[in-house]
Coordinates of C-alpha atoms in Angstrom, one line a residue:
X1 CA 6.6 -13.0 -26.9
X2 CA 3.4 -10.9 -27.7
X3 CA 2.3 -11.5 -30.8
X4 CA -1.7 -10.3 -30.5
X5 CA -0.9 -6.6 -31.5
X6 CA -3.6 -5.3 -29.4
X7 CA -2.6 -6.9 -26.3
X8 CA 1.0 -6.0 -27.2
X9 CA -0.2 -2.2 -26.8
X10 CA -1.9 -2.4 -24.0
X11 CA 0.9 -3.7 -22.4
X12 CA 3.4 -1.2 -23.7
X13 CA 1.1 1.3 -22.4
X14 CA 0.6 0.1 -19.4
X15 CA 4.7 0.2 -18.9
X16 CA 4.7 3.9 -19.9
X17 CA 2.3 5.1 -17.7
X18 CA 4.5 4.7 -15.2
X19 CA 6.2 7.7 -14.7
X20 CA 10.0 7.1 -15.7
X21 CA 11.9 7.0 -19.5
X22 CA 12.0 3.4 -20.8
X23 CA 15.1 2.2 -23.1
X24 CA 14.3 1.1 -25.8
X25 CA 15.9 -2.2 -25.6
X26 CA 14.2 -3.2 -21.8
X27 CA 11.0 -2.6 -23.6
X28 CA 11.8 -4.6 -26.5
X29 CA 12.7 -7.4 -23.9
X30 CA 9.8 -6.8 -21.7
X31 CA 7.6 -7.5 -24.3
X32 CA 9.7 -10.1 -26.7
X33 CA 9.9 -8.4 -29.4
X34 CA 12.1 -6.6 -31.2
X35 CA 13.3 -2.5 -31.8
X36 CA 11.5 -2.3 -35.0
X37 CA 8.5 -3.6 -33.3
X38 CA 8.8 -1.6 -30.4
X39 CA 9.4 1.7 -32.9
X40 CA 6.2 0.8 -34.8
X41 CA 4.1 0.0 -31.7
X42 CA 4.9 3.3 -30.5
X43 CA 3.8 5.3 -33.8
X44 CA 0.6 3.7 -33.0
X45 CA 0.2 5.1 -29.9
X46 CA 0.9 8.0 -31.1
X47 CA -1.8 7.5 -34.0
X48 CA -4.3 7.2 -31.0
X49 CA -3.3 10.5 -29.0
X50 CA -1.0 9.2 -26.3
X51 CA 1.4 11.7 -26.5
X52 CA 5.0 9.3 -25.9
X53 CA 8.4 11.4 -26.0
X54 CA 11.4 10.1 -27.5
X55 CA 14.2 10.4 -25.6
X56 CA 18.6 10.9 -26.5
X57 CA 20.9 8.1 -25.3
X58 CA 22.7 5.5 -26.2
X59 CA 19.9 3.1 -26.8
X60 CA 17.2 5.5 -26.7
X61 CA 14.1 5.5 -25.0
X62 CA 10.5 6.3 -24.5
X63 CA 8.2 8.3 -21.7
X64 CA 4.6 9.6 -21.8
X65 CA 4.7 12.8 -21.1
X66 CA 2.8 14.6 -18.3
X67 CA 0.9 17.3 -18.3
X68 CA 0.4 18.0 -22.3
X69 CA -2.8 16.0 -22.6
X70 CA -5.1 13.6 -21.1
X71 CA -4.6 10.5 -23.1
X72 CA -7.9 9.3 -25.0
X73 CA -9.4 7.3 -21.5
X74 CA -13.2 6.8 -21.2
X75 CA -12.7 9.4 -19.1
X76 CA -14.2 12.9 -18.7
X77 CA -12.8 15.7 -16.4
X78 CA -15.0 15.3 -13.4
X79 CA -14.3 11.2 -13.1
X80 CA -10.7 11.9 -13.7
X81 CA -10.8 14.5 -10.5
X82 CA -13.0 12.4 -8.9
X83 CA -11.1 9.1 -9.3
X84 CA -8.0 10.6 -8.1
X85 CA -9.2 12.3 -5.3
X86 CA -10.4 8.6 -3.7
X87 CA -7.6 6.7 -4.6
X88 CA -5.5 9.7 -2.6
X89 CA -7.8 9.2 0.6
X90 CA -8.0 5.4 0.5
X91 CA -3.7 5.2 -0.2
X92 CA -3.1 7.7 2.7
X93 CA -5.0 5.7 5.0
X94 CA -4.3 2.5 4.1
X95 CA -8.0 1.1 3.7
X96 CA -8.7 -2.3 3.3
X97 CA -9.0 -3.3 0.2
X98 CA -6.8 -0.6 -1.3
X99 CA -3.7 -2.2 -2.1
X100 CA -0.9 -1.9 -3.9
X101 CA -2.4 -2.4 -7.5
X102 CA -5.0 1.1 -6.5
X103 CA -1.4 3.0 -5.6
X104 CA -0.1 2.2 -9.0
X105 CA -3.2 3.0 -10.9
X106 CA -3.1 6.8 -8.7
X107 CA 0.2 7.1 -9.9
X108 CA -0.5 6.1 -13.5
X109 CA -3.2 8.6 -13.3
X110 CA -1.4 11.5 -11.7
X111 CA 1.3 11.3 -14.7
X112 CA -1.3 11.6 -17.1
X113 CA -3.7 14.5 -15.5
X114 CA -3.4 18.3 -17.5
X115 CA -2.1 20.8 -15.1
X116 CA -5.4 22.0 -14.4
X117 CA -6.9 18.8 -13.4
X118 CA -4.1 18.3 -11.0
X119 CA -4.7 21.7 -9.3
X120 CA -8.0 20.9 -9.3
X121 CA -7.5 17.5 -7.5
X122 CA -4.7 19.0 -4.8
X123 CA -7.0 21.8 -4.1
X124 CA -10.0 19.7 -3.3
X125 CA -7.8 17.5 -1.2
X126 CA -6.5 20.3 0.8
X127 CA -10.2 21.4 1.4
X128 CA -11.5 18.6 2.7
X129 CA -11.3 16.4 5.9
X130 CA -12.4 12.8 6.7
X131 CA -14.1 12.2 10.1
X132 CA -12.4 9.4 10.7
X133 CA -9.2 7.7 9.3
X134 CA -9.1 4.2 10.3
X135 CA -6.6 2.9 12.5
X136 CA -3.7 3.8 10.9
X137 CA -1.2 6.9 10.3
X138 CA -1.9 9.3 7.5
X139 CA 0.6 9.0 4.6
X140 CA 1.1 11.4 2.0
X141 CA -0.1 10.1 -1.3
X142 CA 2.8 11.2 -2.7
X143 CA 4.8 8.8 -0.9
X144 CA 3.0 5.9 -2.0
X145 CA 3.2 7.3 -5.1
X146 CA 6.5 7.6 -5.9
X147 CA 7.3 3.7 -4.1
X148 CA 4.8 2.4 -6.2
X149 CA 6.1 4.0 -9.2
X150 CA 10.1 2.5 -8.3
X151 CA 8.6 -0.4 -7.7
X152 CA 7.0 -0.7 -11.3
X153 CA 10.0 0.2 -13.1
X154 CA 12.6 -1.5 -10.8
X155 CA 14.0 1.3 -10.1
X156 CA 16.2 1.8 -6.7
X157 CA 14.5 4.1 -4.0
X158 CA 16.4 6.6 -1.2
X159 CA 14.6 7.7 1.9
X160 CA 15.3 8.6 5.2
X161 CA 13.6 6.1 7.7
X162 CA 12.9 6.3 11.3
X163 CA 12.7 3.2 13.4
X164 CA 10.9 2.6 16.3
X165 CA 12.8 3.9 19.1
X166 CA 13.7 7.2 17.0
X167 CA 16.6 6.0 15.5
X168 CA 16.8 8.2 12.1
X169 CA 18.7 6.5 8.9
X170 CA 18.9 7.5 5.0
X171 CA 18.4 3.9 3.1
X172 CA 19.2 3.0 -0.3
X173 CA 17.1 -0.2 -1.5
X174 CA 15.8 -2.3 -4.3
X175 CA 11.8 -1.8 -3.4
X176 CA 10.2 -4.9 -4.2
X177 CA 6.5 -4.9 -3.3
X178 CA 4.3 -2.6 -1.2
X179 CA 2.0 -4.3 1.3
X180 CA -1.1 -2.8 3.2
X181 CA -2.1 -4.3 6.2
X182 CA -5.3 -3.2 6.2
X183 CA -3.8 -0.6 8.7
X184 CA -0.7 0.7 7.4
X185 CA 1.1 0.5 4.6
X186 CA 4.8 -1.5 4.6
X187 CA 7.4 -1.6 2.3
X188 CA 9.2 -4.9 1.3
X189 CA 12.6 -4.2 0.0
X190 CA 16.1 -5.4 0.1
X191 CA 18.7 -2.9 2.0
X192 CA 21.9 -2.6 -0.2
X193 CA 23.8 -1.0 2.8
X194 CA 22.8 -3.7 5.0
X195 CA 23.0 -6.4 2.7
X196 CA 19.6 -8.3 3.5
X197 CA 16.0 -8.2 3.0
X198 CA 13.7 -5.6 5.4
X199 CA 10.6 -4.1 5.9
X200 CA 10.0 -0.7 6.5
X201 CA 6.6 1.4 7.9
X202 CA 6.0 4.0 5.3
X203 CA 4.7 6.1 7.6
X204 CA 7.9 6.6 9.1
X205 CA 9.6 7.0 5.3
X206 CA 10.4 11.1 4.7
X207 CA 11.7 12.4 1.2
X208 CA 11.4 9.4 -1.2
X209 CA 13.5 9.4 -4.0
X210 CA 13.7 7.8 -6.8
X211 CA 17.4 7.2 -7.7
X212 CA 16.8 6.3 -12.0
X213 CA 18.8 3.2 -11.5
X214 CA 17.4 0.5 -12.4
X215 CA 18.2 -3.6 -10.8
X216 CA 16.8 -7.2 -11.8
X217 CA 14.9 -7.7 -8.9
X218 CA 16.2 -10.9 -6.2
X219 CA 14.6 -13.7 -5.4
X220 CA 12.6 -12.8 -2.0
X221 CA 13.0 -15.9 0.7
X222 CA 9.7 -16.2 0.7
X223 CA 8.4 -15.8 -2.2
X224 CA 5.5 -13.8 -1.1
X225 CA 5.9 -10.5 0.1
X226 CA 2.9 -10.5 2.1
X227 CA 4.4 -13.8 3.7
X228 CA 7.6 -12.2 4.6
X229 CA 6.2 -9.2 6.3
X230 CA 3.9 -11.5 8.5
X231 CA 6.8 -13.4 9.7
X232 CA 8.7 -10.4 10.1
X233 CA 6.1 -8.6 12.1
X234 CA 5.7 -12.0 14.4
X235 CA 9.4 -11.7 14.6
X236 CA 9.5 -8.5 16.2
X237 CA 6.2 -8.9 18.3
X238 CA 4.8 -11.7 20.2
X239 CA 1.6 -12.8 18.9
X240 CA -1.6 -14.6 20.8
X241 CA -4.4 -16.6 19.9
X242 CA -7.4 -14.1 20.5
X243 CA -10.7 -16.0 21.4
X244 CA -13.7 -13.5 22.1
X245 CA -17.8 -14.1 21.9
X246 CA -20.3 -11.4 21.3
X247 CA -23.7 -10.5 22.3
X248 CA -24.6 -9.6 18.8
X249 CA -25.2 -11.1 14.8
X250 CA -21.8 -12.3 12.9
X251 CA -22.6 -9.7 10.9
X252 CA -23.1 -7.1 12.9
X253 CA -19.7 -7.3 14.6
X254 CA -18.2 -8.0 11.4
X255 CA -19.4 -4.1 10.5
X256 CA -17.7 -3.1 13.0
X257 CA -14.5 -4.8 13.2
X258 CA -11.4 -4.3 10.6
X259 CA -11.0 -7.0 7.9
X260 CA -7.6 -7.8 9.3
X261 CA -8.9 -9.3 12.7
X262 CA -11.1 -12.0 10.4
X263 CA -14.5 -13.0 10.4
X264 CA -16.7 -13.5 13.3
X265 CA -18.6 -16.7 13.3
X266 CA -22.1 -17.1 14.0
X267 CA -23.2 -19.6 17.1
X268 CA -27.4 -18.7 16.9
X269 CA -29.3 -16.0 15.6
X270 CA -28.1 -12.9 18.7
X271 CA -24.4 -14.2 19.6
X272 CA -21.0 -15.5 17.4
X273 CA -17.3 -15.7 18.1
X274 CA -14.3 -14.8 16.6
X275 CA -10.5 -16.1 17.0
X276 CA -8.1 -14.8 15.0
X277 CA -4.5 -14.6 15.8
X278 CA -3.0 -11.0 16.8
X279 CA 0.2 -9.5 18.3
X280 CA -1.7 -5.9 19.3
X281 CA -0.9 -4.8 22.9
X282 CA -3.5 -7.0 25.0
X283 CA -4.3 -3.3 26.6
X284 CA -5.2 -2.2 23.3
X285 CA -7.1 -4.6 22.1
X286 CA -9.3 -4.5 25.3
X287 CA -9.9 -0.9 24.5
X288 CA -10.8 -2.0 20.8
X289 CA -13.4 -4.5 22.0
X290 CA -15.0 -2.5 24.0
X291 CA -15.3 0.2 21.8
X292 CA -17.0 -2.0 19.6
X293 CA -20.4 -1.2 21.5
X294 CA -21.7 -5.1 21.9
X295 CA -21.0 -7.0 25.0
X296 CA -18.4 -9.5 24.6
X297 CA -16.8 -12.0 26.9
X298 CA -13.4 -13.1 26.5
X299 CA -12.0 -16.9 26.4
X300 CA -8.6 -16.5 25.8
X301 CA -5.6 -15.8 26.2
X302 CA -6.2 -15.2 30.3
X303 CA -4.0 -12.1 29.8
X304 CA -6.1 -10.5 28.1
X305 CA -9.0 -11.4 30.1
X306 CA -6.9 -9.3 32.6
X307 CA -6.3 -6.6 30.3
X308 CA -10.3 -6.2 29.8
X309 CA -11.0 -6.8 34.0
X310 CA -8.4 -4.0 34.4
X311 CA -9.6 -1.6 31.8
X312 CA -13.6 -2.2 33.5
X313 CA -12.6 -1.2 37.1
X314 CA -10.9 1.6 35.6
X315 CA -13.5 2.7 33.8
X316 CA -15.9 2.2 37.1
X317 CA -13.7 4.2 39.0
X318 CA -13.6 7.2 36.2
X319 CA -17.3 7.6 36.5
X320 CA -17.9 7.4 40.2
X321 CA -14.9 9.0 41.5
X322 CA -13.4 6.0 43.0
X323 CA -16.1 5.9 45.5
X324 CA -18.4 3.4 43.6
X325 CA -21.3 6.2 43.8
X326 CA -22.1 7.7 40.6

């Protein structure tokens, strides 16, 4: 039970910012207290200018609504655009560091933003254009968005999913946790048609939707979710111990190289070495390290020196015609 009364709305506030109608009585039991409580709580934030709805039901309910106001943030205008328009290019990308906790604070936002400022933000997204965008596949924001937002309320999600080998399927599931990879963004959720706990790509995810009902969330095997979708992931892929040195500073290779694959080591002051355990194609990843731009020799696995090997004769060939004159 809350009983610091500021704490107490902060936290109610923090519920209703996600963007669904909350029953009186789950908030009441979120936060320990009781429907008076919750009823008074609620006058208060209205006191302050959040502009919370009652809604007609049964047991009644609550949702801040969108649109009408921005709520009294330390906020002005051009941070509110600006704010949104970076957590919409980190989400769709999948940056490092941008995790799930970024996706439910651009969905938090998004429900609060005035009509104008989200025009404003879309248009400036559609105007603009990264150079680069990491490794992995764009993804709408509004994806993330809406999984984040089921998540938060416990709130079943429908989507039409496409495997692997182009297999399409519509899924109904109890989302439990996104997960970013640092390349791509995954979501951990139990499958009600199937009976059992999966992950899914969400960049293979189209039309998200969020159902409106609600579950008490089971008990993942795990316990983790970021545990479950590594040993899913070395499930369905065979992983290798990678073992590479490099002709350059720790931290110059670490620049260069995404978070995911570790941190190089230094050996002296011009050379360090990295291992880190991977299950990318070995082809792949001897394009990766020698796109890094440092010379490198591999130790291990011996497949991989043959990957790299392979890839340099190649690469000799394409630049003297296969007649080993430039």
């Amino acid at each position: 039970m809350t009983t610091d009364t500021p704490a107490r709305l902060l936290t109610l506030l923090s519920l209703l910012q996600t963007p669904r109608g909350w029953p009186g009585g789950e908030l009441a039991e979120r936060l320990g207290v009781s429907r008076r409580t919750i009823r008074r709580d609620i006058d208060r934030l209205r006191e302050l200018g959040y502009p919370v709805q009652a809604t007609l039901g049964a047991d009644g309910g609550y949702r801040l609504v969108a649109g009408m106001a921005m709520p009294p943030l330390v906020l002005d205008d051009e941070e509110a655009v600006a704010i949104a328009v970076g957590l919409r290019a980190g989400a769709g990308h999948a940056l490092e560091g941008v995790d799930e906790a970024s996706v439910r604070a651009l969905a938090k936002l998004e429900q609060v933003l005035p009509g104008r400022l989200r025009h404003r933000v879309s248009t400036l997204q559609a105007a603009t254009t990264p150079l680069t965008s990491g490794d992995g596949a764009t993804i709408a924001p509004e994806t993330l968005t809406v999984m984040a937002s089921t998540v938060a309320g416990r709130e079943r999600l429908r989507f039409a999913y496409r495997a692997a080998d182009g297999t399409e399927s519509r899924r109904v599931t109890e989302p439990y946790r996104l997960v970013s990879t640092g390349r791509r963004w995954y979501l951990v959720a139990y499958d009600l048609d199937r009976a059992d706990w999966r992950t899914f790509r969400v960049d293979r995810v189209s039309d998200p939707f969020a159902t409106g009902a609600r579950f008490t969330p089971r008990e993942l095997p795990t316990g983790s979710a970021a545990e479950y979708l590594r040993r899913s992931m070395y499930r369905a892929q065979e992983s290798y111990e990678l073992d590479v040195t490099f002709a350059a500073p720790a931290g110059t290779v670490a620049a260069r190289i995404p978070g995911w694959l570790g941190t190089p080591q230094p050996l002296d002051e011009g050379t360090c070495r990295l291992r880190a355990t991977v299950s990318d194609a070995k082809e792949w990843m001897a394009v990766r390290l020698a796109m890094l731009g440092h010379d490198f020799t591999v130790r291990a696995p011996q497949e991989l020196v043959d990957a790299v090997r392979e890839l340099g004769a190649r690469m000799t060939r394409a630049a003297t015609g296969g007649n080993g004159t430039p």
